[in-house]
Amino acid sequence: SQQGEEDPQALSIQEGENATMNCSYKTSINNLQWYRQNSGRGLVHLILIRSNEREKHSGRLRVTLDTSKKSSSLLITASRAADTASYFCATDAFAAGNKLTFGGGTRVLVKP
Amino acid sequence: EAQVTQNPRYLITVTGKKLTVTCSQNMNHEYMSWYRQDPGLGLRQIYYSMNVEVTDKGDVPEGYKVSRKEKRNFPLILESPSPNQTSLYFCASSPQGAYQPQHFGDGTRLSIL
């Protein structure tokens, strides 16, 4: 089953603009992670936010977590062509043991 | 260099012919897992392992086997592959569990005819 659902499924923006994508999940979580996948390649970890945290930053990335709404957002500021990729959220939960559950992903195209 | 290595990267085979996809990590990680990625479905976890000789089912284990005889290796075995197992497969590892950042291999694209 998919715990996380990303929205939108696809996003097209101009270089320099901000990109925002959302992840919703169904059950209580311990942590939520965001990953990037360039076409056909392995996933690369971007950022991890714990259930007791509300916001985290890493470079041009900003992640928020709202456990009351069971949702998270990933903001990429001042996007670059190199940010073109698919972005996935992943959650782990006490109830799920040591499983990691991914959402369907958001495809981001940054046009030069 | 810290890495997760999968082999083969590409494989085309036929229904029923047993195959093994190998996965090896050089980071002394205890947690390893396998995922399959299908269009529109994201990544779905097949099996995971907390340590040597400890494996557990993920969300889509049917048709797959795994073993963890050594810490560094976590092969995925398809005893009797079928066309619905055509997919892109990823192996990943982390120091201790799902709650930590995962290091992914570059993927294995399997086509079962």
mmCIF file of C-alpha atoms in Angstrom:
data_model
loop_
_atom_site.group_PDB
_atom_site.id
_atom_site.type_symbol
_atom_site.label_atom_id
_atom_site.label_comp_id
_atom_site.label_asym_id
_atom_site.label_seq_id
_atom_site.Cartn_x
_atom_site.Cartn_y
_atom_site.Cartn_z
ATOM 1 C CA SER A 1 0.000 0.000 0.000
ATOM 2 C CA GLN A 2 1.142 3.527 -0.624
ATOM 3 C CA GLN A 3 1.450 5.527 2.532
ATOM 4 C CA GLY A 4 2.500 8.749 0.843
ATOM 5 C CA GLU A 5 0.734 10.438 -2.026
ATOM 6 C CA GLU A 6 2.479 13.275 -3.816
ATOM 7 C CA ASP A 7 0.810 16.271 -5.360
ATOM 8 C CA PRO A 8 1.105 17.417 -8.069
ATOM 9 C CA GLN A 9 2.158 14.428 -10.133
ATOM 10 C CA ALA A 10 4.053 16.716 -12.476
ATOM 11 C CA LEU A 11 5.306 20.288 -12.321
ATOM 12 C CA SER A 12 6.879 22.477 -14.983
ATOM 13 C CA ILE A 13 8.576 25.744 -14.036
ATOM 14 C CA GLN A 14 11.099 28.233 -15.345
ATOM 15 C CA GLU A 15 14.612 28.367 -14.014
ATOM 16 C CA GLY A 16 14.773 30.703 -11.039
ATOM 17 C CA GLU A 17 11.208 30.021 -9.907
ATOM 18 C CA ASN A 18 10.314 28.110 -6.779
ATOM 19 C CA ALA A 19 8.927 24.579 -6.904
ATOM 20 C CA THR A 20 6.579 23.276 -4.245
ATOM 21 C CA MET A 21 5.331 19.730 -3.941
ATOM 22 C CA ASN A 22 3.244 18.066 -1.287
ATOM 23 C CA CYS A 23 3.079 14.656 0.297
ATOM 24 C CA SER A 24 0.141 13.296 2.241
ATOM 25 C CA TYR A 25 0.162 10.113 4.268
ATOM 26 C CA LYS A 26 -2.422 8.020 6.014
ATOM 27 C CA THR A 27 -1.136 6.835 9.377
ATOM 28 C CA SER A 28 1.016 8.270 12.139
ATOM 29 C CA ILE A 29 4.695 8.324 11.269
ATOM 30 C CA ASN A 30 8.064 8.454 12.987
ATOM 31 C CA ASN A 31 9.953 10.234 10.225
ATOM 32 C CA LEU A 32 9.421 11.528 6.738
ATOM 33 C CA GLN A 33 12.169 11.646 4.142
ATOM 34 C CA TRP A 34 12.445 13.267 0.740
ATOM 35 C CA TYR A 35 14.444 11.763 -2.112
ATOM 36 C CA ARG A 36 15.386 12.874 -5.609
ATOM 37 C CA GLN A 37 15.648 10.567 -8.601
ATOM 38 C CA ASN A 38 17.235 11.613 -11.837
ATOM 39 C CA SER A 39 15.877 9.779 -14.849
ATOM 40 C CA GLY A 40 16.474 6.043 -14.517
ATOM 41 C CA ARG A 41 18.963 6.419 -11.674
ATOM 42 C CA GLY A 42 18.955 5.481 -8.024
ATOM 43 C CA LEU A 43 17.325 7.693 -5.443
ATOM 44 C CA VAL A 44 19.369 10.241 -3.556
ATOM 45 C CA HIS A 45 18.428 11.261 -0.035
ATOM 46 C CA LEU A 46 17.671 14.957 0.374
ATOM 47 C CA ILE A 47 16.324 15.593 3.834
ATOM 48 C CA LEU A 48 14.764 13.830 6.821
ATOM 49 C CA ILE A 49 12.249 15.407 9.175
ATOM 50 C CA ARG A 50 11.150 13.790 12.408
ATOM 51 C CA SER A 51 7.553 13.710 13.571
ATOM 52 C CA ASN A 52 8.301 16.201 16.354
ATOM 53 C CA GLU A 53 9.819 18.723 13.934
ATOM 54 C CA ARG A 54 7.844 21.233 11.898
ATOM 55 C CA GLU A 55 10.386 22.645 9.486
ATOM 56 C CA LYS A 56 13.863 21.875 8.198
ATOM 57 C CA HIS A 57 16.184 23.561 5.767
ATOM 58 C CA SER A 58 19.046 22.285 3.688
ATOM 59 C CA GLY A 59 20.560 24.686 1.201
ATOM 60 C CA ARG A 60 17.774 25.635 -1.248
ATOM 61 C CA LEU A 61 15.433 23.020 0.209
ATOM 62 C CA ARG A 62 12.786 23.694 2.795
ATOM 63 C CA VAL A 63 10.628 20.923 4.203
ATOM 64 C CA THR A 64 7.616 21.363 6.426
ATOM 65 C CA LEU A 65 5.663 18.724 8.291
ATOM 66 C CA ASP A 66 2.124 19.063 9.611
ATOM 67 C CA THR A 67 1.288 15.928 11.569
ATOM 68 C CA SER A 68 -2.243 17.127 12.298
ATOM 69 C CA LYS A 69 -2.940 17.167 8.559
ATOM 70 C CA LYS A 70 -0.667 14.209 7.852
ATOM 71 C CA SER A 71 1.147 16.144 5.178
ATOM 72 C CA SER A 72 4.556 17.486 4.252
ATOM 73 C CA SER A 73 5.768 19.912 1.640
ATOM 74 C CA LEU A 74 9.088 20.274 -0.148
ATOM 75 C CA LEU A 75 10.041 23.685 -1.457
ATOM 76 C CA ILE A 76 12.951 24.133 -3.837
ATOM 77 C CA THR A 77 13.876 27.793 -4.099
ATOM 78 C CA ALA A 78 15.541 29.457 -7.094
ATOM 79 C CA SER A 79 15.300 26.296 -9.153
ATOM 80 C CA ARG A 80 17.954 25.286 -11.666
ATOM 81 C CA ALA A 81 17.829 23.055 -14.712
ATOM 82 C CA ALA A 82 19.781 20.485 -12.689
ATOM 83 C CA ASP A 83 16.803 20.219 -10.307
ATOM 84 C CA THR A 84 14.862 18.465 -13.072
ATOM 85 C CA ALA A 85 14.080 15.098 -11.509
ATOM 86 C CA SER A 86 11.380 13.115 -9.744
ATOM 87 C CA TYR A 87 10.910 13.735 -6.050
ATOM 88 C CA PHE A 88 9.564 11.167 -3.610
ATOM 89 C CA CYS A 89 8.512 11.256 -0.013
ATOM 90 C CA ALA A 90 8.978 8.199 2.177
ATOM 91 C CA THR A 91 7.683 7.440 5.651
ATOM 92 C CA ASP A 92 8.415 5.018 8.424
ATOM 93 C CA ALA A 93 6.087 4.291 11.306
ATOM 94 C CA PHE A 94 6.101 2.340 14.553
ATOM 95 C CA ALA A 95 3.073 0.387 13.362
ATOM 96 C CA ALA A 96 4.890 -0.666 10.180
ATOM 97 C CA GLY A 97 7.960 -2.086 11.840
ATOM 98 C CA ASN A 98 11.034 -1.339 9.787
ATOM 99 C CA LYS A 99 9.293 -0.805 6.490
ATOM 100 C CA LEU A 100 9.835 2.334 4.444
ATOM 101 C CA THR A 101 6.889 3.400 2.307
ATOM 102 C CA PHE A 102 7.228 5.683 -0.687
ATOM 103 C CA GLY A 103 4.745 7.895 -2.432
ATOM 104 C CA GLY A 104 4.166 7.974 -6.171
ATOM 105 C CA GLY A 105 6.460 10.929 -6.768
ATOM 106 C CA THR A 106 6.333 14.357 -8.391
ATOM 107 C CA ARG A 107 8.093 14.874 -11.728
ATOM 108 C CA VAL A 108 9.658 18.324 -11.864
ATOM 109 C CA LEU A 109 10.827 19.902 -15.102
ATOM 110 C CA VAL A 110 12.860 23.086 -14.796
ATOM 111 C CA LYS A 111 13.088 24.875 -18.128
ATOM 112 C CA PRO A 112 16.172 27.004 -18.808
ATOM 113 C CA GLU B 1 33.815 5.291 -2.130
ATOM 114 C CA ALA B 2 30.657 4.398 -0.233
ATOM 115 C CA GLN B 3 28.303 2.615 -2.554
ATOM 116 C CA VAL B 4 25.585 0.068 -3.138
ATOM 117 C CA THR B 5 26.316 -2.094 -6.162
ATOM 118 C CA GLN B 6 23.689 -4.028 -8.055
ATOM 119 C CA ASN B 7 24.238 -6.571 -10.812
ATOM 120 C CA PRO B 8 23.181 -6.952 -13.476
ATOM 121 C CA ARG B 9 22.042 -3.472 -14.502
ATOM 122 C CA TYR B 10 19.878 -4.855 -17.302
ATOM 123 C CA LEU B 11 18.464 -8.305 -17.913
ATOM 124 C CA ILE B 12 16.036 -9.700 -20.433
ATOM 125 C CA THR B 13 14.924 -13.240 -19.706
ATOM 126 C CA VAL B 14 12.023 -15.624 -20.145
ATOM 127 C CA THR B 15 9.211 -16.759 -17.914
ATOM 128 C CA GLY B 16 10.183 -19.455 -15.435
ATOM 129 C CA LYS B 17 13.954 -19.142 -15.699
ATOM 130 C CA LYS B 18 15.346 -18.585 -12.214
ATOM 131 C CA LEU B 19 17.405 -15.447 -11.778
ATOM 132 C CA THR B 20 19.305 -13.674 -9.032
ATOM 133 C CA VAL B 21 20.013 -9.974 -8.746
ATOM 134 C CA THR B 22 22.947 -9.292 -6.486
ATOM 135 C CA CYS B 23 23.329 -6.341 -4.140
ATOM 136 C CA SER B 24 26.439 -5.463 -2.194
ATOM 137 C CA GLN B 25 27.243 -2.514 0.066
ATOM 138 C CA ASN B 26 30.617 -1.443 1.429
ATOM 139 C CA MET B 27 29.411 0.741 4.315
ATOM 140 C CA ASN B 28 28.970 -1.969 6.964
ATOM 141 C CA HIS B 29 25.262 -1.188 7.055
ATOM 142 C CA GLU B 30 22.947 -3.465 8.970
ATOM 143 C CA TYR B 31 19.715 -2.549 7.148
ATOM 144 C CA MET B 32 19.240 -3.530 3.524
ATOM 145 C CA SER B 33 16.128 -3.618 1.391
ATOM 146 C CA TRP B 34 14.762 -4.234 -2.083
ATOM 147 C CA TYR B 35 12.215 -2.142 -3.964
ATOM 148 C CA ARG B 36 10.522 -2.327 -7.283
ATOM 149 C CA GLN B 37 9.536 0.781 -9.191
ATOM 150 C CA ASP B 38 6.667 0.793 -11.636
ATOM 151 C CA PRO B 39 5.204 3.789 -13.489
ATOM 152 C CA GLY B 40 2.657 5.637 -11.383
ATOM 153 C CA LEU B 41 3.223 3.407 -8.357
ATOM 154 C CA GLY B 42 6.372 4.880 -6.894
ATOM 155 C CA LEU B 43 8.665 2.474 -5.084
ATOM 156 C CA ARG B 44 7.247 -0.509 -3.287
ATOM 157 C CA GLN B 45 9.290 -2.425 -0.761
ATOM 158 C CA ILE B 46 9.726 -6.125 -1.492
ATOM 159 C CA TYR B 47 11.849 -7.381 1.396
ATOM 160 C CA TYR B 48 14.113 -5.878 3.997
ATOM 161 C CA SER B 49 16.761 -7.197 6.362
ATOM 162 C CA MET B 50 17.756 -5.818 9.738
ATOM 163 C CA ASN B 51 20.936 -7.888 9.935
ATOM 164 C CA VAL B 52 22.523 -11.179 8.960
ATOM 165 C CA GLU B 53 19.961 -14.006 8.877
ATOM 166 C CA VAL B 54 17.109 -11.567 9.677
ATOM 167 C CA THR B 55 14.725 -10.826 6.803
ATOM 168 C CA ASP B 56 11.145 -9.568 6.687
ATOM 169 C CA LYS B 57 8.484 -9.089 4.054
ATOM 170 C CA GLY B 58 7.762 -5.682 2.672
ATOM 171 C CA ASP B 59 4.568 -4.722 0.885
ATOM 172 C CA VAL B 60 4.981 -6.835 -2.262
ATOM 173 C CA PRO B 61 6.986 -9.998 -1.382
ATOM 174 C CA GLU B 62 5.037 -12.489 -3.522
ATOM 175 C CA GLY B 63 7.222 -14.213 -6.106
ATOM 176 C CA TYR B 64 10.506 -13.122 -4.530
ATOM 177 C CA LYS B 65 13.028 -14.589 -2.120
ATOM 178 C CA VAL B 66 15.975 -13.026 -0.368
ATOM 179 C CA SER B 67 18.833 -14.186 1.799
ATOM 180 C CA ARG B 68 21.272 -12.409 4.099
ATOM 181 C CA LYS B 69 24.170 -14.722 4.790
ATOM 182 C CA GLU B 70 26.732 -11.924 4.959
ATOM 183 C CA LYS B 71 26.296 -8.369 6.142
ATOM 184 C CA ARG B 72 27.385 -6.806 2.874
ATOM 185 C CA ASN B 73 25.268 -8.894 0.476
ATOM 186 C CA PHE B 74 21.509 -9.097 0.004
ATOM 187 C CA PRO B 75 20.578 -10.964 -3.188
ATOM 188 C CA LEU B 76 17.069 -10.916 -4.649
ATOM 189 C CA ILE B 77 15.953 -14.225 -6.093
ATOM 190 C CA LEU B 78 13.145 -14.788 -8.567
ATOM 191 C CA GLU B 79 12.618 -18.544 -8.575
ATOM 192 C CA SER B 80 10.073 -18.584 -11.400
ATOM 193 C CA PRO B 81 9.876 -15.121 -12.949
ATOM 194 C CA SER B 82 6.684 -14.001 -14.618
ATOM 195 C CA PRO B 83 5.967 -11.034 -16.916
ATOM 196 C CA ASN B 84 4.320 -9.071 -14.078
ATOM 197 C CA GLN B 85 7.740 -8.932 -12.416
ATOM 198 C CA THR B 86 9.071 -6.830 -15.265
ATOM 199 C CA SER B 87 10.171 -3.720 -13.431
ATOM 200 C CA LEU B 88 13.014 -1.508 -12.271
ATOM 201 C CA TYR B 89 14.525 -2.859 -9.064
ATOM 202 C CA PHE B 90 16.520 -0.982 -6.459
ATOM 203 C CA CYS B 91 18.578 -2.159 -3.540
ATOM 204 C CA ALA B 92 19.198 0.226 -0.653
ATOM 205 C CA SER B 93 21.005 0.219 2.677
ATOM 206 C CA SER B 94 21.273 2.299 5.821
ATOM 207 C CA PRO B 95 23.210 1.978 9.073
ATOM 208 C CA GLN B 96 20.394 0.526 11.150
ATOM 209 C CA GLY B 97 16.901 0.972 9.832
ATOM 210 C CA ALA B 98 14.156 2.499 7.730
ATOM 211 C CA TYR B 99 14.232 5.609 9.902
ATOM 212 C CA GLN B 100 17.612 6.667 8.495
ATOM 213 C CA PRO B 101 18.637 8.017 5.097
ATOM 214 C CA GLN B 102 18.885 5.223 2.573
ATOM 215 C CA HIS B 103 21.740 4.733 0.104
ATOM 216 C CA PHE B 104 20.446 3.396 -3.189
ATOM 217 C CA GLY B 105 22.058 1.381 -5.937
ATOM 218 C CA ASP B 106 21.715 2.450 -9.553
ATOM 219 C CA GLY B 107 18.954 -0.042 -10.279
ATOM 220 C CA THR B 108 18.409 -3.213 -12.272
ATOM 221 C CA ARG B 109 15.981 -3.163 -15.168
ATOM 222 C CA LEU B 110 14.398 -6.595 -15.559
ATOM 223 C CA SER B 111 12.293 -7.627 -18.536
ATOM 224 C CA ILE B 112 10.537 -10.983 -18.269
ATOM 225 C CA LEU B 113 9.158 -12.189 -21.603
#
